[in-house]
Amino acid sequence: MRPGIHPDYRPIVFRDKSADFAFLTRSTMTSAETIEWEDGNTYPVVDVEVSSASHPFWTGQGRILDTAGRVEKFERRYGKRARPAANPSKES
């Protein structure tokens, strides 16, 4: 690696305030705000809106979409049309 062209890679805390969840990792992000971590050291902190502790997919609160209803609505609107058969051998 060429020296002087890469950002600093350092420990940083990402915090999800909505879920009261934080984790320490390493990143090139910077922040003027700091937090004292469990090990007694002070690290920069970045607040995020969504993390694995608050995302519906990871918490099991996700909704299942009615895709069959959407397909039926599309077919009613545009009618069932036969798809053209794909020609696997192209002639040049």
Tab-separated table of N, CA and C in Angstrom:
chain	number	residue	atom	x	y	z
A	1	MET	N	0.841	-1.184	0.000
A	1	MET	CA	0.000	0.000	0.000
A	1	MET	C	0.879	1.238	0.000
A	2	ARG	N	0.415	2.229	-0.713
A	2	ARG	CA	1.149	3.486	-0.716
A	2	ARG	C	0.854	4.246	0.573
A	3	PRO	N	1.865	4.765	1.218
A	3	PRO	CA	1.634	5.490	2.475
A	3	PRO	C	1.001	6.859	2.223
A	4	GLY	N	0.149	7.273	3.169
A	4	GLY	CA	-0.418	8.617	3.140
A	4	GLY	C	-1.669	8.804	2.307
A	5	ILE	N	-2.171	7.757	1.631
A	5	ILE	CA	-3.370	7.943	0.808
A	5	ILE	C	-4.603	7.249	1.370
A	6	HIS	N	-4.434	6.420	2.380
A	6	HIS	CA	-5.547	5.669	2.932
A	6	HIS	C	-6.041	6.318	4.227
A	7	PRO	N	-7.365	6.308	4.459
A	7	PRO	CA	-7.877	6.863	5.718
A	7	PRO	C	-7.491	5.977	6.903
A	8	ASP	N	-7.489	6.567	8.079
A	8	ASP	CA	-7.169	5.803	9.291
A	8	ASP	C	-8.263	4.784	9.573
A	9	TYR	N	-7.860	3.578	9.914
A	9	TYR	CA	-8.760	2.486	10.253
A	9	TYR	C	-8.637	2.284	11.754
A	10	ARG	N	-9.676	2.669	12.502
A	10	ARG	CA	-9.565	2.689	13.963
A	10	ARG	C	-10.845	2.165	14.619
A	11	PRO	N	-10.781	1.868	15.903
A	11	PRO	CA	-11.984	1.427	16.621
A	11	PRO	C	-13.014	2.549	16.693
A	12	ILE	N	-14.284	2.170	16.565
A	12	ILE	CA	-15.390	3.127	16.633
A	12	ILE	C	-16.632	2.401	17.143
A	13	VAL	N	-17.505	3.119	17.823
A	13	VAL	CA	-18.739	2.546	18.355
A	13	VAL	C	-19.893	2.993	17.464
A	14	PHE	N	-20.699	2.040	17.018
A	14	PHE	CA	-21.944	2.342	16.307
A	14	PHE	C	-23.077	2.138	17.300
A	15	ARG	N	-23.964	3.138	17.397
A	15	ARG	CA	-25.025	3.107	18.413
A	15	ARG	C	-26.383	3.293	17.752
A	16	ASP	N	-27.318	2.403	18.074
A	16	ASP	CA	-28.706	2.495	17.646
A	16	ASP	C	-29.508	2.923	18.860
A	17	LYS	N	-29.860	4.205	18.925
A	17	LYS	CA	-30.551	4.728	20.105
A	17	LYS	C	-31.972	4.174	20.230
A	18	SER	N	-32.623	3.873	19.103
A	18	SER	CA	-34.005	3.390	19.169
A	18	SER	C	-34.092	2.021	19.835
A	19	ALA	N	-33.032	1.218	19.737
A	19	ALA	CA	-33.044	-0.117	20.326
A	19	ALA	C	-32.136	-0.204	21.547
A	20	ASP	N	-31.522	0.903	21.924
A	20	ASP	CA	-30.574	0.927	23.042
A	20	ASP	C	-29.520	-0.161	22.856
A	21	PHE	N	-28.869	-0.122	21.688
A	21	PHE	CA	-27.910	-1.139	21.291
A	21	PHE	C	-26.672	-0.454	20.727
A	22	ALA	N	-25.501	-0.906	21.104
A	22	ALA	CA	-24.258	-0.357	20.583
A	22	ALA	C	-23.240	-1.479	20.447
A	23	PHE	N	-22.351	-1.323	19.482
A	23	PHE	CA	-21.289	-2.310	19.323
A	23	PHE	C	-20.009	-1.624	18.876
A	24	LEU	N	-18.912	-2.187	19.310
A	24	LEU	CA	-17.583	-1.674	19.001
A	24	LEU	C	-17.012	-2.467	17.840
A	25	THR	N	-16.535	-1.747	16.842
A	25	THR	CA	-15.924	-2.379	15.679
A	25	THR	C	-14.831	-1.459	15.165
A	26	ARG	N	-14.317	-1.747	13.997
A	26	ARG	CA	-13.303	-0.880	13.397
A	26	ARG	C	-13.846	-0.319	12.098
A	27	SER	N	-13.514	0.939	11.810
A	27	SER	CA	-14.026	1.596	10.622
A	27	SER	C	-13.149	2.782	10.266
A	28	THR	N	-13.365	3.328	9.075
A	28	THR	CA	-12.684	4.553	8.663
A	28	THR	C	-13.549	5.778	8.928
A	29	MET	N	-14.767	5.581	9.429
A	29	MET	CA	-15.652	6.718	9.730
A	29	MET	C	-15.069	7.545	10.864
A	30	THR	N	-15.464	8.822	10.871
A	30	THR	CA	-15.016	9.718	11.933
A	30	THR	C	-16.224	10.368	12.579
A	31	SER	N	-16.057	10.835	13.790
A	31	SER	CA	-17.127	11.500	14.516
A	31	SER	C	-16.507	12.405	15.572
A	32	ALA	N	-17.133	13.552	15.779
A	32	ALA	CA	-16.666	14.464	16.823
A	32	ALA	C	-17.188	14.032	18.187
A	33	GLU	N	-18.257	13.242	18.191
A	33	GLU	CA	-18.865	12.762	19.441
A	33	GLU	C	-18.114	11.521	19.926
A	34	THR	N	-17.936	11.408	21.241
A	34	THR	CA	-17.234	10.248	21.803
A	34	THR	C	-18.084	9.603	22.889
A	35	ILE	N	-17.704	8.369	23.240
A	35	ILE	CA	-18.402	7.630	24.283
A	35	ILE	C	-17.363	6.803	25.038
A	36	GLU	N	-17.594	6.636	26.336
A	36	GLU	CA	-16.727	5.763	27.114
A	36	GLU	C	-17.299	4.358	27.039
A	37	TRP	N	-16.486	3.429	26.559
A	37	TRP	CA	-16.928	2.049	26.343
A	37	TRP	C	-16.728	1.220	27.604
A	38	GLU	N	-17.195	-0.010	27.602
A	38	GLU	CA	-17.135	-0.908	28.753
A	38	GLU	C	-15.712	-1.199	29.218
A	39	ASP	N	-14.742	-1.084	28.328
A	39	ASP	CA	-13.358	-1.369	28.693
A	39	ASP	C	-12.654	-0.153	29.309
A	40	GLY	N	-13.380	0.958	29.454
A	40	GLY	CA	-12.822	2.159	30.065
A	40	GLY	C	-12.182	3.120	29.076
A	41	ASN	N	-12.040	2.736	27.841
A	41	ASN	CA	-11.471	3.606	26.812
A	41	ASN	C	-12.547	4.475	26.183
A	42	THR	N	-12.138	5.597	25.617
A	42	THR	CA	-13.050	6.510	24.935
A	42	THR	C	-12.890	6.322	23.433
A	43	TYR	N	-14.033	6.140	22.744
A	43	TYR	CA	-14.038	5.916	21.304
A	43	TYR	C	-15.001	6.896	20.650
A	44	PRO	N	-14.777	7.218	19.368
A	44	PRO	CA	-15.773	8.003	18.635
A	44	PRO	C	-17.037	7.175	18.472
A	45	VAL	N	-18.189	7.837	18.444
A	45	VAL	CA	-19.467	7.135	18.319
A	45	VAL	C	-20.243	7.696	17.137
A	46	VAL	N	-20.867	6.799	16.376
A	46	VAL	CA	-21.711	7.167	15.249
A	46	VAL	C	-23.103	6.614	15.527
A	47	ASP	N	-24.114	7.489	15.478
A	47	ASP	CA	-25.495	7.052	15.685
A	47	ASP	C	-26.090	6.607	14.353
A	48	VAL	N	-26.713	5.426	14.362
A	48	VAL	CA	-27.344	4.875	13.164
A	48	VAL	C	-28.842	4.746	13.410
A	49	GLU	N	-29.624	4.815	12.345
A	49	GLU	CA	-31.076	4.721	12.474
A	49	GLU	C	-31.551	3.284	12.603
A	50	VAL	N	-30.865	2.362	11.936
A	50	VAL	CA	-31.296	0.962	11.919
A	50	VAL	C	-30.086	0.067	12.153
A	51	SER	N	-30.268	-0.920	12.990
A	51	SER	CA	-29.227	-1.928	13.207
A	51	SER	C	-29.910	-3.293	13.265
A	52	SER	N	-29.145	-4.318	13.515
A	52	SER	CA	-29.737	-5.660	13.610
A	52	SER	C	-30.690	-5.758	14.799
A	53	ALA	N	-30.557	-4.865	15.771
A	53	ALA	CA	-31.432	-4.891	16.942
A	53	ALA	C	-32.778	-4.223	16.680
A	54	SER	N	-32.888	-3.419	15.602
A	54	SER	CA	-34.146	-2.721	15.354
A	54	SER	C	-34.729	-2.969	13.963
A	55	HIS	N	-34.014	-3.653	13.078
A	55	HIS	CA	-34.517	-3.895	11.732
A	55	HIS	C	-35.598	-4.975	11.771
A	56	PRO	N	-36.727	-4.749	11.082
A	56	PRO	CA	-37.833	-5.719	11.124
A	56	PRO	C	-37.450	-7.126	10.673
A	57	PHE	N	-36.539	-7.251	9.734
A	57	PHE	CA	-36.145	-8.584	9.281
A	57	PHE	C	-35.479	-9.363	10.404
A	58	TRP	N	-34.608	-8.727	11.149
A	58	TRP	CA	-33.855	-9.408	12.201
A	58	TRP	C	-34.648	-9.559	13.488
A	59	THR	N	-35.634	-8.695	13.720
A	59	THR	CA	-36.416	-8.783	14.944
A	59	THR	C	-37.639	-9.676	14.797
A	60	GLY	N	-37.952	-10.097	13.572
A	60	GLY	CA	-39.124	-10.940	13.341
A	60	GLY	C	-40.415	-10.158	13.245
A	61	GLN	N	-40.341	-8.856	13.134
A	61	GLN	CA	-41.531	-8.021	13.043
A	61	GLN	C	-41.878	-7.649	11.604
A	62	GLY	N	-41.228	-8.264	10.639
A	62	GLY	CA	-41.449	-7.945	9.231
A	62	GLY	C	-42.818	-8.402	8.768
A	63	ARG	N	-43.326	-7.702	7.744
A	63	ARG	CA	-44.623	-8.064	7.172
A	63	ARG	C	-44.407	-8.901	5.917
A	64	ILE	N	-45.302	-9.826	5.665
A	64	ILE	CA	-45.246	-10.624	4.453
A	64	ILE	C	-46.117	-9.929	3.426
A	65	LEU	N	-45.542	-9.653	2.255
A	65	LEU	CA	-46.289	-8.972	1.211
A	65	LEU	C	-47.164	-9.954	0.457
A	66	ASP	N	-48.291	-9.465	-0.005
A	66	ASP	CA	-49.230	-10.273	-0.766
A	66	ASP	C	-48.814	-10.247	-2.230
A	67	THR	N	-47.788	-11.027	-2.571
A	67	THR	CA	-47.293	-11.006	-3.943
A	67	THR	C	-48.274	-11.666	-4.900
A	68	ALA	N	-49.006	-12.667	-4.454
A	68	ALA	CA	-49.978	-13.318	-5.329
A	68	ALA	C	-51.056	-12.324	-5.729
A	69	GLY	N	-51.498	-11.506	-4.797
A	69	GLY	CA	-52.494	-10.484	-5.112
A	69	GLY	C	-51.967	-9.465	-6.094
A	70	ARG	N	-50.705	-9.152	-6.004
A	70	ARG	CA	-50.109	-8.197	-6.935
A	70	ARG	C	-50.030	-8.776	-8.341
A	71	VAL	N	-49.678	-10.056	-8.431
A	71	VAL	CA	-49.605	-10.703	-9.740
A	71	VAL	C	-50.992	-10.754	-10.365
A	72	GLU	N	-51.989	-11.123	-9.576
A	72	GLU	CA	-53.354	-11.186	-10.098
A	72	GLU	C	-53.835	-9.816	-10.543
A	73	LYS	N	-53.531	-8.795	-9.809
A	73	LYS	CA	-53.916	-7.431	-10.185
A	73	LYS	C	-53.244	-7.042	-11.499
A	74	PHE	N	-51.964	-7.395	-11.653
A	74	PHE	CA	-51.242	-7.105	-12.885
A	74	PHE	C	-51.881	-7.831	-14.061
A	75	GLU	N	-52.221	-9.127	-13.860
A	75	GLU	CA	-52.825	-9.902	-14.934
A	75	GLU	C	-54.205	-9.371	-15.301
A	76	ARG	N	-54.981	-8.909	-14.324
A	76	ARG	CA	-56.290	-8.311	-14.625
A	76	ARG	C	-56.116	-7.039	-15.435
A	77	ARG	N	-55.132	-6.258	-15.080
A	77	ARG	CA	-54.928	-4.976	-15.749
A	77	ARG	C	-54.403	-5.157	-17.169
A	78	TYR	N	-53.434	-6.022	-17.347
A	78	TYR	CA	-52.769	-6.153	-18.642
A	78	TYR	C	-53.114	-7.448	-19.362
A	79	GLY	N	-53.853	-8.312	-18.733
A	79	GLY	CA	-54.230	-9.570	-19.350
A	79	GLY	C	-53.083	-10.559	-19.338
A	80	LYS	N	-53.446	-11.834	-19.416
A	80	LYS	CA	-52.411	-12.860	-19.470
A	80	LYS	C	-51.887	-12.910	-20.891
A	81	ARG	N	-50.620	-12.672	-21.032
A	81	ARG	CA	-49.999	-12.721	-22.347
A	81	ARG	C	-48.958	-13.829	-22.337
A	82	ALA	N	-48.906	-14.539	-23.435
A	82	ALA	CA	-47.906	-15.609	-23.528
A	82	ALA	C	-46.532	-14.987	-23.649
A	83	ARG	N	-45.612	-15.498	-22.891
A	83	ARG	CA	-44.239	-15.015	-22.967
A	83	ARG	C	-43.576	-15.628	-24.192
A	84	PRO	N	-42.802	-14.840	-24.919
A	84	PRO	CA	-42.106	-15.436	-26.069
A	84	PRO	C	-41.048	-16.425	-25.579
A	85	ALA	N	-40.937	-17.529	-26.307
A	85	ALA	CA	-39.976	-18.552	-25.919
A	85	ALA	C	-38.568	-18.024	-26.140
A	86	ALA	N	-37.714	-18.262	-25.193
A	86	ALA	CA	-36.321	-17.827	-25.296
A	86	ALA	C	-35.607	-18.737	-26.285
A	87	ASN	N	-34.830	-18.156	-27.161
A	87	ASN	CA	-34.085	-18.921	-28.141
A	87	ASN	C	-32.658	-19.076	-27.645
A	88	PRO	N	-32.309	-20.261	-27.116
A	88	PRO	CA	-30.978	-20.432	-26.536
A	88	PRO	C	-29.843	-20.387	-27.555
A	89	SER	N	-30.133	-20.713	-28.820
A	89	SER	CA	-29.064	-20.682	-29.822
A	89	SER	C	-29.248	-19.456	-30.703
A	90	LYS	N	-28.292	-18.567	-30.607
A	90	LYS	CA	-28.329	-17.343	-31.416
A	90	LYS	C	-27.633	-17.613	-32.742
A	91	GLU	N	-28.238	-17.144	-33.772
A	91	GLU	CA	-27.606	-17.266	-35.077
A	91	GLU	C	-26.907	-15.948	-35.378
A	92	SER	N	-25.674	-16.024	-35.817
A	92	SER	CA	-24.903	-14.828	-36.106
A	92	SER	C	-25.019	-14.436	-37.539
